[in-house]
mmCIF file of C-alpha atoms and ligand atoms in Angstrom:
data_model
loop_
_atom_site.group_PDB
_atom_site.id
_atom_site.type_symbol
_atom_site.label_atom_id
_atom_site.label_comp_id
_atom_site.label_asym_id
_atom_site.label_seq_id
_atom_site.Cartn_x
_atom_site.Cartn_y
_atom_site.Cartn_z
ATOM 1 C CA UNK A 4 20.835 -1.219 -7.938
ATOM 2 C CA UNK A 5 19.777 -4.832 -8.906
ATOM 3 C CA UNK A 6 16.333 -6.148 -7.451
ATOM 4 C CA UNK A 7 14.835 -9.135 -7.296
ATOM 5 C CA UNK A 8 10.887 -10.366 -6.114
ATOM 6 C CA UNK A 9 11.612 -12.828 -3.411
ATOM 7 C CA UNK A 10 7.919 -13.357 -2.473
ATOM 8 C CA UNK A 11 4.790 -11.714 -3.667
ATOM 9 C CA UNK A 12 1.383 -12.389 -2.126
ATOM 10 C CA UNK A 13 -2.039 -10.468 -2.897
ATOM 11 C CA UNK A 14 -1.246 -7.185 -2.055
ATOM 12 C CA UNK A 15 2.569 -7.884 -0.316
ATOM 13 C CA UNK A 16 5.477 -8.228 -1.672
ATOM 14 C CA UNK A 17 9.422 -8.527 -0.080
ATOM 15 C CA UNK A 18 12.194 -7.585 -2.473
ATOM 16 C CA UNK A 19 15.632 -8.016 -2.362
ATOM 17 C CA UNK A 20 17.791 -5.171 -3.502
ATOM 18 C CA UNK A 21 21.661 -5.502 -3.981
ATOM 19 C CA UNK A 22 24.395 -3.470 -4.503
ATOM 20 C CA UNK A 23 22.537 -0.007 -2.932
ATOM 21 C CA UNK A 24 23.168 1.356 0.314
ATOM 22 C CA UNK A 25 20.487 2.612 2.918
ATOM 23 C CA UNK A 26 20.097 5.850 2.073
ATOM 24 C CA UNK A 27 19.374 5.196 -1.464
ATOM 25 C CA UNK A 28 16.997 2.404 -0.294
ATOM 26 C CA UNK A 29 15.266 4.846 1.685
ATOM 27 C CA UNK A 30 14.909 7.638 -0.917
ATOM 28 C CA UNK A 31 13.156 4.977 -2.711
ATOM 29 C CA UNK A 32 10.822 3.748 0.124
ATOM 30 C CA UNK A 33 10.210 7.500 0.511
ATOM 31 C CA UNK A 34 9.102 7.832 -3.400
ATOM 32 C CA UNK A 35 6.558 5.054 -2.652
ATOM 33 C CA UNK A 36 5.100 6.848 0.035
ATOM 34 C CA UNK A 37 5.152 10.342 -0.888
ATOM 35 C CA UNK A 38 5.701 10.754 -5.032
ATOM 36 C CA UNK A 39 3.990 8.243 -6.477
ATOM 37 C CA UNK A 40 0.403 8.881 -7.604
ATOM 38 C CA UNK A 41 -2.158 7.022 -7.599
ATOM 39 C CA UNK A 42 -6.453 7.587 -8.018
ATOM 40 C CA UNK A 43 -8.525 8.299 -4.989
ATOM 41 C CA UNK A 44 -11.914 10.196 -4.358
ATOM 42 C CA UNK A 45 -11.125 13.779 -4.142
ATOM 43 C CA UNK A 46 -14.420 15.649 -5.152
ATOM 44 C CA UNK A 47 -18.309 14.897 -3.677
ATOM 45 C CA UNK A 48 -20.896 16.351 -4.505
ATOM 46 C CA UNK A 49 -24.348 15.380 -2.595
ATOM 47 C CA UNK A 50 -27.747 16.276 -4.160
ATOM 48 C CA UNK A 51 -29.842 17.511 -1.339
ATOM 49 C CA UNK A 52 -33.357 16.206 -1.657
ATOM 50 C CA UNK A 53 -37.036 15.905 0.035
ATOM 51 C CA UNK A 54 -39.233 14.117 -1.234
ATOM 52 C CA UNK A 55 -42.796 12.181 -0.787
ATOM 53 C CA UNK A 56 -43.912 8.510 -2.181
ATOM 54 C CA UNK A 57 -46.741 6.845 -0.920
ATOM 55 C CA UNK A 58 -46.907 8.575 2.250
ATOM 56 C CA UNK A 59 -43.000 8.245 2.691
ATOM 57 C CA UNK A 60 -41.161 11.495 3.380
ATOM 58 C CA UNK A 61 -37.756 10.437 2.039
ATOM 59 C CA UNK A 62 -34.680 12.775 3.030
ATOM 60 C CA UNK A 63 -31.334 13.066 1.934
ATOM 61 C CA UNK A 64 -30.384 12.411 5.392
ATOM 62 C CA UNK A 65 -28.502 9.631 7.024
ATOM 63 C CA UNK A 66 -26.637 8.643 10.800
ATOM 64 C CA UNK A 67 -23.198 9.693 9.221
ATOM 65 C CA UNK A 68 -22.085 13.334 8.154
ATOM 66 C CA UNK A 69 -21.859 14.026 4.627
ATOM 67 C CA UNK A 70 -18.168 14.750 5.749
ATOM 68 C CA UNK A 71 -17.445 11.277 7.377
ATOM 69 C CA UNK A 72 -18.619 9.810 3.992
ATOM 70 C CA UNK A 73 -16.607 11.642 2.233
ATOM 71 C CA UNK A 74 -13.755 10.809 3.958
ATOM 72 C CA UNK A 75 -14.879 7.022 3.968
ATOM 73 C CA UNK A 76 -14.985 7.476 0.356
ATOM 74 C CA UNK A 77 -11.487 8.844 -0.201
ATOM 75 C CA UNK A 78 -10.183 5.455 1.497
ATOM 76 C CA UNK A 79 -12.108 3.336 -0.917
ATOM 77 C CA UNK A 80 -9.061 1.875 -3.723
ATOM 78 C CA UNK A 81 -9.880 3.138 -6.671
ATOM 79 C CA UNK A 82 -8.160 1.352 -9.801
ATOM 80 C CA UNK A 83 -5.132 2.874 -10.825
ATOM 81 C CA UNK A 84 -3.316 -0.131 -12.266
ATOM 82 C CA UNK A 85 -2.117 0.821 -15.829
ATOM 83 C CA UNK A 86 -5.149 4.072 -16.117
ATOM 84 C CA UNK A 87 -3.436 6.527 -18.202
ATOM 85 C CA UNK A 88 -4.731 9.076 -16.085
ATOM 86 C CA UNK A 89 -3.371 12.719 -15.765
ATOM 87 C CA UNK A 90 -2.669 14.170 -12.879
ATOM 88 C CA UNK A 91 -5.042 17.391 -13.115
ATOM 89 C CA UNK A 92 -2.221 20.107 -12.643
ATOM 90 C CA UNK A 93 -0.368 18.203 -15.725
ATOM 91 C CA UNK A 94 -3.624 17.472 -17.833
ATOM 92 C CA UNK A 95 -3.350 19.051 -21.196
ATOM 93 C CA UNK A 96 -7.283 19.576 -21.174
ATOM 94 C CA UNK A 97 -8.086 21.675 -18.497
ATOM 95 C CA UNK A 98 -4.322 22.417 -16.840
ATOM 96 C CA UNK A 99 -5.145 26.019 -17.490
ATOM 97 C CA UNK A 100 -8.250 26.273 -15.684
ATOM 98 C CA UNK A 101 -8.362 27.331 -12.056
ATOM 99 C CA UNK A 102 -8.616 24.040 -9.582
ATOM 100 C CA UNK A 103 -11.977 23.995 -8.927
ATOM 101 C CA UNK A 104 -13.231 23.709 -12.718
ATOM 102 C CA UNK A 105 -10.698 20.876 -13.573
ATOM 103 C CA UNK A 106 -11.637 17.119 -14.757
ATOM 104 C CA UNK A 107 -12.184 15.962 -17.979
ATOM 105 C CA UNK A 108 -12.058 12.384 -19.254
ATOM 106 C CA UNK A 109 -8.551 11.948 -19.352
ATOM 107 C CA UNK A 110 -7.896 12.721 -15.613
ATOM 108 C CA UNK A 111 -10.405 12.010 -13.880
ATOM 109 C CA UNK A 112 -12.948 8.630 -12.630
ATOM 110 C CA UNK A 113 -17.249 9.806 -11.878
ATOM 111 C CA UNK A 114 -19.116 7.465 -9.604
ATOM 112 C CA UNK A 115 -22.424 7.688 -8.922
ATOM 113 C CA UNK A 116 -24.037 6.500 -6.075
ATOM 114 C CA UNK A 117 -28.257 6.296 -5.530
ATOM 115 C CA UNK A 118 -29.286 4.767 -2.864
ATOM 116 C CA UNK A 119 -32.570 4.328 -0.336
ATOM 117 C CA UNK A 120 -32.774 3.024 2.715
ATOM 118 C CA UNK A 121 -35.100 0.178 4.091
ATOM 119 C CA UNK A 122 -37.037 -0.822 7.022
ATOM 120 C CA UNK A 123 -34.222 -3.296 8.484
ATOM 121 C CA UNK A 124 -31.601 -1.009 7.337
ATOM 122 C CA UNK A 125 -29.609 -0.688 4.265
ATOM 123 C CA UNK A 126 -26.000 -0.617 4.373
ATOM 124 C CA UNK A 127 -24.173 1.583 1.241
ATOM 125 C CA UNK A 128 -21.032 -0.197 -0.184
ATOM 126 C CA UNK A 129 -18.508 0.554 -2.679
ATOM 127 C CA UNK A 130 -20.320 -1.793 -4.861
ATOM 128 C CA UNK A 131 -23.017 0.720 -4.982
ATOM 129 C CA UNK A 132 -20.351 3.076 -6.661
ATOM 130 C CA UNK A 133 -21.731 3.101 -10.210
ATOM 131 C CA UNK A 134 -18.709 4.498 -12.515
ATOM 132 C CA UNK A 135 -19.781 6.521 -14.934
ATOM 133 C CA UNK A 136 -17.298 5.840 -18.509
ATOM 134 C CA UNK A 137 -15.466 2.434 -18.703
ATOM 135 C CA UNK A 138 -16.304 -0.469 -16.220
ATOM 136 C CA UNK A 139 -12.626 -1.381 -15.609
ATOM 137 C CA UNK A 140 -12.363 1.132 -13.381
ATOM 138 C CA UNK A 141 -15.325 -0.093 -10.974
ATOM 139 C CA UNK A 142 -14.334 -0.526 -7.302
ATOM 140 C CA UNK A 143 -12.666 -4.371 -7.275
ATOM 141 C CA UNK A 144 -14.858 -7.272 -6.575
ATOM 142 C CA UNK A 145 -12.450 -7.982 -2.749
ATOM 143 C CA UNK A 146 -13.408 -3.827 -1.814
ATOM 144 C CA UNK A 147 -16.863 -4.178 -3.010
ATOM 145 C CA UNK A 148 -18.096 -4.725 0.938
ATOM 146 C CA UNK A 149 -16.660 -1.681 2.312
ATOM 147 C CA UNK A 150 -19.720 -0.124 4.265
ATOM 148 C CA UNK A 151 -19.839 3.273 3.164
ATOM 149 C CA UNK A 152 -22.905 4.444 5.730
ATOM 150 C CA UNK A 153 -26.260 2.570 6.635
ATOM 151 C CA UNK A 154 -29.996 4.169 5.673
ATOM 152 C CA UNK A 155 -33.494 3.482 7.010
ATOM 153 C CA UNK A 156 -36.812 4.053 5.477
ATOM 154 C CA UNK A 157 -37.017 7.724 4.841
ATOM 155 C CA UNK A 158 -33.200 8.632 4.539
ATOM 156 C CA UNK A 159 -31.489 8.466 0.862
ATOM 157 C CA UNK A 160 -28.132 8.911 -0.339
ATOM 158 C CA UNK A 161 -27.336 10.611 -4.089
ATOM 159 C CA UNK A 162 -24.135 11.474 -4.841
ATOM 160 C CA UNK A 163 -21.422 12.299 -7.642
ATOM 161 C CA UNK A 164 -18.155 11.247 -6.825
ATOM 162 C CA UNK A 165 -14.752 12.030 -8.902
ATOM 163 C CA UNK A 166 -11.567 10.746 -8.278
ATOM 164 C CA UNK A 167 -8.116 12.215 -9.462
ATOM 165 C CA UNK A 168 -4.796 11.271 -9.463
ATOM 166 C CA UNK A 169 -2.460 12.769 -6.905
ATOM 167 C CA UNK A 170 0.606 12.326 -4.503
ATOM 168 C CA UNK A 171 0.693 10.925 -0.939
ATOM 169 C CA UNK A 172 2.733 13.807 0.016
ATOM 170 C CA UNK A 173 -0.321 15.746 -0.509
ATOM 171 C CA UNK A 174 -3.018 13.361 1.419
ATOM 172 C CA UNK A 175 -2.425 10.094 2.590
ATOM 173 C CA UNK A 176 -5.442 8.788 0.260
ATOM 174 C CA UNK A 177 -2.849 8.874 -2.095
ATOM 175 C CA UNK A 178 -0.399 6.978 -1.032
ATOM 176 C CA UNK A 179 -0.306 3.225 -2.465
ATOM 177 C CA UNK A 180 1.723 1.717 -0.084
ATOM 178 C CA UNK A 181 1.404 0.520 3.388
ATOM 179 C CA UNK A 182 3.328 -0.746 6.246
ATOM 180 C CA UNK A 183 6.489 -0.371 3.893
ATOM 181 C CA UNK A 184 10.066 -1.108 5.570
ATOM 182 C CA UNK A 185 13.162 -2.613 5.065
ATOM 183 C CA UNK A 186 16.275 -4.360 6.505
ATOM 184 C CA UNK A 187 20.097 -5.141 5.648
ATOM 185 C CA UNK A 188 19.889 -9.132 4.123
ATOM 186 C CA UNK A 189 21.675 -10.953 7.384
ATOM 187 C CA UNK A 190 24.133 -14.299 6.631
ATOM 188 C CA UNK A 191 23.156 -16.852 9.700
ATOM 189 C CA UNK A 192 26.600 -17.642 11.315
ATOM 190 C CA UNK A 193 27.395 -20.833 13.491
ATOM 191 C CA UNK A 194 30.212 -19.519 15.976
ATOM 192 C CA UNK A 195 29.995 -22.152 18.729
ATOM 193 C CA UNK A 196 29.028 -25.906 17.569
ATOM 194 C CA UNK A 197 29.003 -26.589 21.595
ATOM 195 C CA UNK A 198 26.993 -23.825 22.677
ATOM 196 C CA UNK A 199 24.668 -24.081 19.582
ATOM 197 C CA UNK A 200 23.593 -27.314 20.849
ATOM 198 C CA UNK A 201 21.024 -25.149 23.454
ATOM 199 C CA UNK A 202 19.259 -24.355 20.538
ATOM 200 C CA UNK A 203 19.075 -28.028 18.990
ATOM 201 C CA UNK A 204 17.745 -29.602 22.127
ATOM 202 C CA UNK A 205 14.859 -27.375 21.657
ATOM 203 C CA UNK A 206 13.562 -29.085 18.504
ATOM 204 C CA UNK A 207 12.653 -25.581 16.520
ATOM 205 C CA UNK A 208 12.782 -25.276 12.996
ATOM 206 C CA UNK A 209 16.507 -25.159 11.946
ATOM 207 C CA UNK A 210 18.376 -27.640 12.510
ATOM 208 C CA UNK A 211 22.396 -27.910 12.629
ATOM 209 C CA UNK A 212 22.645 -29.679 9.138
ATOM 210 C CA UNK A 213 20.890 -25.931 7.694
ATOM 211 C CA UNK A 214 24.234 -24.676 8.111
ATOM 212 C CA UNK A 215 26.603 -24.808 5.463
ATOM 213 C CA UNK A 216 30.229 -24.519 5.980
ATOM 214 C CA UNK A 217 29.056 -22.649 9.359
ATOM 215 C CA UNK A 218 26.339 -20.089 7.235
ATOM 216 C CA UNK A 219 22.703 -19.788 5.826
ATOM 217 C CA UNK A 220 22.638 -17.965 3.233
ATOM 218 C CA UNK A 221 19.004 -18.307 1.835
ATOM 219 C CA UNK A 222 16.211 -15.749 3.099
ATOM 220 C CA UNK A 223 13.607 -17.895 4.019
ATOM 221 C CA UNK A 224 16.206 -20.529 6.181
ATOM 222 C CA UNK A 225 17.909 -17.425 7.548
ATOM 223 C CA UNK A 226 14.568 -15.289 8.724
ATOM 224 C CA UNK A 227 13.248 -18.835 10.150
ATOM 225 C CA UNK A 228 16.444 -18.852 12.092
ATOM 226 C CA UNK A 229 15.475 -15.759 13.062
ATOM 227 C CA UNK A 230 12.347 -17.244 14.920
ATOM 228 C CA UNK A 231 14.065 -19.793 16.648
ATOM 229 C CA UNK A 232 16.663 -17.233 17.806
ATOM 230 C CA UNK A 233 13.820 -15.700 19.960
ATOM 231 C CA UNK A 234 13.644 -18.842 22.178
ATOM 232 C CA UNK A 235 17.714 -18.605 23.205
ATOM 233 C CA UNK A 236 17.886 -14.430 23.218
ATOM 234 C CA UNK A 237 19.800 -13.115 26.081
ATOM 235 C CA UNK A 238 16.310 -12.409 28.178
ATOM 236 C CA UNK A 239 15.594 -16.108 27.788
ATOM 237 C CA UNK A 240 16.834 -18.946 30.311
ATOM 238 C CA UNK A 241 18.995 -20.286 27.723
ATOM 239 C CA UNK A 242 20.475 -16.856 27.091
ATOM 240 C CA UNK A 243 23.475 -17.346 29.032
ATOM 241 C CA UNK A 244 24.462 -20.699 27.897
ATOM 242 C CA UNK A 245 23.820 -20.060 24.171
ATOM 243 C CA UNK A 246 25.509 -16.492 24.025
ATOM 244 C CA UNK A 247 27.145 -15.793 20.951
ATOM 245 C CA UNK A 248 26.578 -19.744 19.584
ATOM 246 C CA UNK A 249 24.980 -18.879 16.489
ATOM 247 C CA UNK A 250 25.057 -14.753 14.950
ATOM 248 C CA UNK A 251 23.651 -12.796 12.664
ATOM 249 C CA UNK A 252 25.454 -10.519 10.083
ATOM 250 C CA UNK A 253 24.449 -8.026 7.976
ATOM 251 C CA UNK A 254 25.363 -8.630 3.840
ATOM 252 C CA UNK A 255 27.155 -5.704 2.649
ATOM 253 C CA UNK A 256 24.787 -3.521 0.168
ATOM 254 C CA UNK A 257 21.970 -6.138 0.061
ATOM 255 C CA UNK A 258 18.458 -5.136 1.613
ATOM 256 C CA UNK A 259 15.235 -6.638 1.892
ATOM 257 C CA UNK A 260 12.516 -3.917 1.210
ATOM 258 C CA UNK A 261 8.610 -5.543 2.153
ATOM 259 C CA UNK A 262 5.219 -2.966 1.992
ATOM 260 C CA UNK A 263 1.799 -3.469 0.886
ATOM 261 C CA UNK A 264 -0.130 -1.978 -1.635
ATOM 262 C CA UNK A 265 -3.339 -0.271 -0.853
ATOM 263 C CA UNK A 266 -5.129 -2.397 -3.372
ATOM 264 C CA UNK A 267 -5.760 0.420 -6.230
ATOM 265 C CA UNK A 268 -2.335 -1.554 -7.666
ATOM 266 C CA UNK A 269 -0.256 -3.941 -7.795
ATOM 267 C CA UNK A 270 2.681 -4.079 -5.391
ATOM 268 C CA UNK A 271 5.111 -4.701 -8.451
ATOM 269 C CA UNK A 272 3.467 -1.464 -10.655
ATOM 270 C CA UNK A 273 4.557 0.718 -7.061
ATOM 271 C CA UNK A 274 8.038 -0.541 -7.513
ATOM 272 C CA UNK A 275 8.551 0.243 -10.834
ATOM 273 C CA UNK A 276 7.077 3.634 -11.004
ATOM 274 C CA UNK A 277 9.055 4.478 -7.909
ATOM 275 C CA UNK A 278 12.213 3.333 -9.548
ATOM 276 C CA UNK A 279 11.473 5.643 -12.705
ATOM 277 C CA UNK A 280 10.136 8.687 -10.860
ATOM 278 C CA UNK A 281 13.296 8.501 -8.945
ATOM 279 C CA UNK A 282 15.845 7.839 -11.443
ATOM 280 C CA UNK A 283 14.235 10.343 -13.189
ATOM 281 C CA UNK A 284 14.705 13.326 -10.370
ATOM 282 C CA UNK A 285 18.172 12.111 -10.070
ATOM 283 C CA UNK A 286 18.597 12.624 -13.883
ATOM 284 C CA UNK A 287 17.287 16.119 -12.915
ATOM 285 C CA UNK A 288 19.329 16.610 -10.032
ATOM 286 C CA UNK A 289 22.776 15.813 -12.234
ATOM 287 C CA UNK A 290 21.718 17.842 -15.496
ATOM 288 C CA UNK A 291 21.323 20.976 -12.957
ATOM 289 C CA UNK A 292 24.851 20.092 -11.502
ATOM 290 C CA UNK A 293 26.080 20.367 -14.505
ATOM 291 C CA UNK A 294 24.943 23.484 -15.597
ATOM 292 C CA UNK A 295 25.857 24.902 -12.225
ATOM 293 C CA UNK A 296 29.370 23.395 -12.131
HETATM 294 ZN ZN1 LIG B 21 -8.248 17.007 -17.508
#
């Protein structure tokens, strides 16, 4: 399988894979999603507290549940780009330790968060998520503003927070990719110069001189095309005239594969660990054929 970054944006990207077929294309937008890990918050503790200054009860208390913050906190990105993190299962520190007494340095990210409300309220963001070790791995400058929950004079919030590296397949705060699809590549074809002419009186975007020996072949001319295809489909007025003027057709064994990355890494990291987590289960997969066979 050959692939190739036709646009990358932020946190999008739309590659072009060739010489695959769908189901392999699949298995890989299915490793995205479900096998390959990524940090999140998994662990919370929450220090329970009264206590009085100047006449000020102040309670760990606030409007949300400490189990709606939690949750808000598993959501946050966390940096995974390039950490060298274990997963905790794998970790050769504390893999022999039962679950609850894992996290050590090398697999796992502490926050801690302190924070007191005020008299006109005090909203908690991720940028109040102090990490405790190296500062590359504080929450992003863009994810800083997520409101984690809002405190008045009296209520606090104290918490410990560790994240861990784990598989979407497991909880969806693991899963670094969003919206992901994909598509067979499509050739535009000009059947009907006569017919086609519905589509030029319009004035859209392509225009009959696109075409090429009757075809578009380049992405961005041919999903444009797209577009203006919308305005002559057959549940348009022009549907009837136009018909079959201009066509689509798929490319054999080329597919455009788009998604988004949650933020905790870059699109292009996704795609590449995918690739190698996949290949590598294949590898599996024929080594155990050939034992059996
Ligand atoms: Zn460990």
């Amino acid at each position: 399988m050959d692939s190739e970054i036709i646009e990358e944006e932020n946190h999008s990207i739309r590659i072009l894979l060739k010489g695959t077929d769908r189901a392999s294309v699949n298995a890989l937008r299915r490793t995205m999603i479900a096998d390959t890990p990524k940090m999140a918050i998994h662990r919370i503790r929450f220090t329970q507290s009264t206590t009085e200054e100047d006449g000020v009860i102040w309670e760990s208390v606030g409007p949300i549940s400490d189990e709606i913050v939690s949750h808000r906190l598993a959501m946050i990105p966390i940096p995974s780009e390039g950490a060298e993190f274990h997963l905790p299962e794998e970790c050769p520190e504390c893999a022999d330790l039962v679950e609850s007494q894992r996290g050590c340095p090398t697999c796992e990210i502490i926050y801690r968060c302190t924070v007191k409300g005020e008299p006109e309220g005090r909203a908690v963001k991720a940028r109040d998520l102090e990490v405790l070790g190296d500062l590359k791995f504080s929450i992003p400058e863009e994810f800083q503003d997520i409101t984690i929950t809002k405190l008045y004079t009296g209520q606090l919030i104290d918490f410990i927070a560790r994240a861990k590296k784990g598989h979407g397949r497991d909880h969806v705060k693991w899963q670094p990719v969003a919206g992901i699809t994909f598509y067979a590549r499509q050739h535009g074809v000009l059947n009907d110069k006569k017919a086609a002419k519905v589509l030029w009186k319009l004035g859209l975007t392509i225009k009959e001189k696109d075409f090429k020996n009757g075809r578009i072949e380049d992405i961005a001319t041919v999903e444009q095309l797209k577009k203006d295809l919308l305005h002559v489909g057959p549940s348009t007025d022009h549907g009837r005239e136009f018909a079959d003027a201009i066509t689509l057709e798929d490319v054999p064994g080329e597919y455009i594969l788009q998604y988004e990355s949650d933020g905790s890494m870059l699109p292009k990291t996704i795609f590449e660990d995918a690739t190698a987590i996949l290949s590598s289960r294949l590898d599996n997969i024929s080594a155990d054929l050939d034992i059996v066979l």
